[in-house]
Each structure stands twice: as C-alpha cells, then as structure tokens.
Short mmCIF file of C-alpha atoms in Angstrom, two decimals:
data_model
loop_
_atom_site.label_atom_id
_atom_site.label_comp_id
_atom_site.label_asym_id
_atom_site.label_seq_id
_atom_site.Cartn_x
_atom_site.Cartn_y
_atom_site.Cartn_z
CA UNK Y 372 15.25 141.72 62.78
CA UNK Y 373 19.02 141.80 63.10
CA UNK Y 374 20.40 142.04 66.60
CA UNK Y 375 23.95 142.21 67.88
CA UNK Y 376 24.26 141.91 71.65
CA UNK Y 377 27.58 142.53 73.37
CA UNK Y 378 28.43 141.13 76.77
CA UNK Y 379 31.44 140.57 78.99
CA UNK Y 380 32.33 144.16 79.75
CA UNK Y 381 33.11 145.39 83.21
CA UNK Y 382 35.93 146.54 85.47
CA UNK Y 383 39.34 144.96 84.99
CA UNK Y 384 42.75 145.75 86.40
CA UNK Y 385 45.55 146.78 84.10
CA UNK Y 386 47.49 143.70 83.11
CA UNK Y 387 44.51 141.41 83.56
CA UNK Y 388 42.26 139.97 80.88
CA UNK Y 389 38.70 140.24 79.68
CA UNK Y 390 36.72 138.60 76.89
CA UNK Y 391 33.92 140.40 75.14
CA UNK Y 392 31.24 138.48 73.25
CA UNK Y 393 28.92 139.60 70.47
CA UNK Y 394 25.92 137.35 69.87
CA UNK Y 395 24.26 137.84 66.50
CA UNK Y 396 20.76 136.94 65.37
CA UNK Y 397 18.57 137.65 62.37
CA UNK Y 398 21.36 137.40 59.82
CA UNK Y 399 23.47 134.74 58.13
CA UNK Y 400 26.36 135.31 60.49
CA UNK Y 401 28.86 133.24 58.55
CA UNK Y 402 28.55 135.65 55.59
CA UNK Y 403 29.37 138.79 57.53
CA UNK Y 404 32.66 140.42 58.36
CA UNK Y 405 32.77 141.31 62.04
CA UNK Y 406 34.52 144.11 63.82
CA UNK Y 407 34.99 145.83 67.14
CA UNK Y 408 35.09 149.57 67.65
CA UNK Y 409 35.30 151.61 70.81
CA UNK Y 410 34.44 155.08 72.01
CA UNK Y 411 35.95 156.76 75.03
CA UNK Y 412 34.31 159.76 76.69
CA UNK Y 413 34.84 162.92 74.66
CA UNK Y 414 36.46 161.02 71.79
CA UNK Y 415 35.33 159.75 68.42
CA UNK Y 416 34.56 156.12 67.83
CA UNK Y 417 37.68 154.28 66.73
CA UNK Y 418 38.51 150.99 65.09
CA UNK Y 419 39.83 148.18 67.28
CA UNK Y 420 39.78 144.92 65.29
CA UNK Y 421 38.08 143.22 62.38
CA UNK Y 422 37.80 139.78 60.83
CA UNK Y 423 36.61 138.45 57.48
CA UNK Y 424 33.58 136.17 57.33
CA UNK Y 425 35.84 133.15 56.94
CA UNK Y 426 38.04 134.22 59.81
CA UNK Y 427 40.99 133.97 57.49
CA UNK Y 428 42.09 137.59 57.81
CA UNK Y 429 42.23 139.86 60.81
CA UNK Y 430 43.22 143.48 61.30
CA UNK Y 431 44.06 145.40 64.44
CA UNK Y 432 44.56 148.97 65.47
CA UNK Y 433 48.22 149.63 66.27
CA UNK Y 434 47.26 150.47 69.84
CA UNK Y 435 45.92 146.95 70.54
CA UNK Y 436 48.08 144.83 68.22
CA UNK Y 437 49.64 141.98 70.18
CA UNK Y 438 47.30 142.43 73.16
CA UNK Y 439 43.80 141.93 71.73
CA UNK Y 440 42.56 139.04 69.61
CA UNK Y 441 39.39 138.93 67.55
CA UNK Y 442 37.79 135.59 66.82
CA UNK Y 443 34.47 134.10 65.79
CA UNK Y 444 32.48 130.92 66.13
CA UNK Y 445 30.14 130.68 63.16
CA UNK Y 446 28.36 127.70 64.69
CA UNK Y 447 27.38 129.86 67.67
CA UNK Y 448 26.80 133.08 65.68
CA UNK Y 449 29.17 134.80 68.04
CA UNK Y 450 32.23 137.01 67.72
CA UNK Y 451 34.74 137.62 70.49
CA UNK Y 452 37.36 140.11 71.51
CA UNK Y 453 39.95 138.73 73.89
CA UNK Y 454 41.60 141.60 75.73
CA UNK Y 455 44.91 140.70 77.35
CA UNK Y 456 47.08 143.10 79.27
CA UNK Y 457 44.57 145.94 79.02
CA UNK Y 458 45.66 149.46 79.87
CA UNK Y 459 43.71 152.39 81.34
CA UNK Y 460 43.75 153.95 77.85
CA UNK Y 461 41.58 151.04 76.68
CA UNK Y 462 38.70 152.27 78.85
CA UNK Y 463 35.73 152.83 76.53
CA UNK Y 464 32.39 151.55 75.38
CA UNK Y 465 33.06 148.68 73.00
CA UNK Y 466 30.76 148.02 70.06
CA UNK Y 467 30.61 145.08 67.71
CA UNK Y 468 29.52 145.58 64.13
CA UNK Y 469 28.63 143.36 61.17
CA UNK Y 470 28.92 144.05 57.48
CA UNK Y 471 28.29 142.02 54.35
CA UNK Y 472 31.81 142.63 53.10
CA UNK Y 473 34.37 140.69 51.12
CA UNK Y 474 37.08 142.14 53.32
CA UNK Y 475 37.51 143.11 56.97
CA UNK Y 476 37.12 146.85 56.73
CA UNK Y 477 38.51 149.18 59.37
CA UNK Y 478 35.96 151.90 58.54
CA UNK Y 479 32.85 152.20 60.67
CA UNK Y 480 30.80 153.44 57.71
CA UNK Y 481 31.22 150.06 55.99
CA UNK Y 482 29.32 148.19 58.70
CA UNK Y 483 25.57 147.91 58.56
CA UNK Y 484 24.61 146.48 61.93
CA UNK Y 485 25.77 147.59 65.36
CA UNK Y 486 25.34 146.42 68.91
CA UNK Y 487 24.37 148.63 71.81
CA UNK Y 488 27.85 148.58 73.33
CA UNK Y 489 29.39 147.28 76.52
CA UNK Y 490 31.43 149.35 78.97
CA UNK Y 491 35.01 148.34 79.69
CA UNK Y 492 36.85 150.13 82.46
CA UNK Y 493 40.52 149.42 83.09
CA UNK Y 494 41.88 150.47 86.45
CA UNK Y 495 45.55 151.22 87.07
#
C-alpha cells in the first residue's frame, strides 16, 4: 500500500521559514516524480513545485519562484519543500504527490498518489 505522509506544517510568521517533508512508502520512490500542490480555503488546488525522479529538473509556480525550494532524498524516500520568506498568501493546505513520470509535471491529474495534506498558516 502506497502512503505519502506530509509533516512540518504549522504557524509561521511572514519572512520566516518552514520546511515540509513528505515521507513515502510502498513504492520505488527513486522512480517517481514528486510535486507539491496547495489549496487555500475557497480556492482550487494549485501547483507549487515539482521535481523529476532524478532530481535533475525542477519547476516552480511563479508565485513561489525564488522563495521555495523542492528537494528529495532518495535514500530516505522523502521529498521536501523549503519555504523561505513565506507570505500570508501562501496560507493553505499543502499536499505532496507522486507520479511515475518521465518529467516533472505541473498538472495534478498526472500524479497518482497523494498525501493527506499539512496545514501551513502564515501570519503577517
């Protein structure tokens, strides 16, 4: 059974930093592209960042480019999202997702497995 478990969410002040983790089990993690999406109250889920299974290519939403960094540790079956200088507009539930893809898609429909989400709240 495939499981993705996010952790690291919480309350952070604007301008601070936070690191989200996504621990994967039940799949060959090193063969999966990983991504982060988020959903704010009353809004649709949106793409945040993605990374190929090798880690060689990354993609970011314009709104987080230069502030967030996606990474992975294939030895630990874990993906990360480092959030630097967060803003109140980044407040959302953050989800990690895994897909057996040759590229780091930005489309949620391309990802097969999803975590349960972790709440991030950025205070001003």
